[in-house]
XYZ file of C-alpha atoms in Angstrom:
125
model
C 87.459 131.274 68.095
C 89.298 133.654 66.072
C 88.286 135.521 63.049
C 89.258 133.497 60.107
C 91.257 135.194 57.752
C 92.897 135.460 54.194
C 96.857 135.627 54.760
C 99.468 136.560 52.070
C 103.221 136.225 52.422
C 106.372 136.819 50.192
C 109.360 135.212 51.039
C 113.356 135.987 50.289
C 116.000 133.571 50.114
C 119.078 133.927 48.782
C 118.950 130.842 46.418
C 116.538 128.296 45.841
C 117.951 125.612 43.792
C 118.278 122.234 45.972
C 115.583 119.899 44.672
C 114.618 118.529 48.153
C 113.411 122.534 48.966
C 111.457 122.638 45.576
C 109.603 119.496 46.675
C 108.707 120.592 50.049
C 107.972 124.342 49.148
C 105.159 122.121 46.594
C 104.293 119.836 48.968
C 103.552 121.785 51.732
C 101.239 124.509 50.156
C 99.415 121.568 48.423
C 98.999 120.014 51.885
C 98.168 123.469 53.444
C 95.751 124.618 50.942
C 97.919 127.514 49.616
C 98.277 129.079 46.299
C 101.944 129.475 45.757
C 104.342 130.865 43.173
C 107.979 130.075 43.648
C 111.017 131.986 41.666
C 113.854 129.456 42.098
C 117.471 130.572 41.052
C 119.390 133.728 42.943
C 117.524 135.413 44.522
C 114.530 132.584 45.487
C 111.374 134.505 45.939
C 108.089 132.476 47.428
C 104.355 133.691 47.292
C 101.755 132.401 48.948
C 98.231 132.910 49.879
C 95.112 131.433 51.655
C 94.287 130.920 54.948
C 96.153 133.168 57.830
C 96.761 130.033 60.175
C 98.136 127.912 56.792
C 100.329 130.851 56.121
C 102.182 130.888 59.285
C 102.616 127.404 59.632
C 103.854 127.434 55.719
C 105.995 130.126 56.987
C 107.462 129.064 60.265
C 107.908 124.993 58.244
C 109.678 127.238 55.395
C 112.351 129.129 58.054
C 112.423 125.907 59.919
C 114.648 124.409 56.906
C 118.446 125.115 56.308
C 118.961 128.475 54.348
C 121.863 130.686 53.931
C 119.287 133.474 53.862
C 115.736 133.260 54.105
C 113.401 136.088 55.502
C 109.464 137.118 55.251
C 109.744 140.516 53.337
C 105.561 140.927 53.034
C 102.611 140.185 54.970
C 99.066 140.717 54.370
C 96.096 139.858 56.636
C 92.867 140.451 55.244
C 89.821 139.986 57.730
C 87.154 137.991 56.445
C 83.470 139.634 56.966
C 80.262 138.299 57.761
C 79.201 135.948 55.156
C 82.382 135.767 52.997
C 84.507 132.547 53.069
C 88.388 132.715 52.694
C 87.974 131.694 49.404
C 86.137 135.110 48.367
C 89.246 137.192 49.000
C 91.527 135.100 47.269
C 93.324 137.158 44.152
C 96.023 134.194 43.083
C 95.407 131.684 40.683
C 95.128 128.284 42.860
C 97.885 125.906 42.739
C 101.389 125.421 43.172
C 103.573 127.073 40.374
C 107.684 126.900 40.290
C 108.942 130.048 38.136
C 112.552 129.582 36.446
C 115.089 131.220 37.457
C 114.787 134.515 35.041
C 111.012 134.551 35.739
C 111.724 137.551 38.293
C 109.331 139.702 35.840
C 106.508 137.048 35.526
C 106.110 137.575 39.058
C 105.939 140.986 39.490
C 103.017 140.591 36.482
C 101.098 138.134 38.096
C 101.485 139.731 41.405
C 100.321 143.250 39.126
C 97.485 141.456 37.911
C 96.348 139.608 41.289
C 96.626 143.692 42.649
C 99.468 142.264 44.873
C 101.688 144.875 43.877
C 102.740 146.245 47.022
C 103.572 142.982 48.149
C 105.729 141.852 45.590
C 107.540 145.243 45.896
C 108.536 144.154 49.595
C 110.949 141.745 47.618
C 112.744 144.823 45.982
C 113.593 146.471 48.782
């Protein structure tokens, strides 16, 4: 068996506007047990956290949608130690949240408060 790990991804898209895309971003995160923040508008940014295999699945499903431009900018994988559970390592609030077009600074703040400033900064490169 592979060692369980907590995964995080930051994904950047040219924009996230389409209603259907916004729905699946939400539905898939819930289905896969991920915490997810999605900033809509230009650019679109998705930050997710949860079991690493779920993060991989989420990213590959999202990549399979039609995008003008979509890239995984940031990736963190934290091994789960003995006597630990994946959930012990989570730092983002559970659940799925959509942030508005002008909420980039809010997303930055959420990441900073969770200690994920380096992950957030990958979207600025």
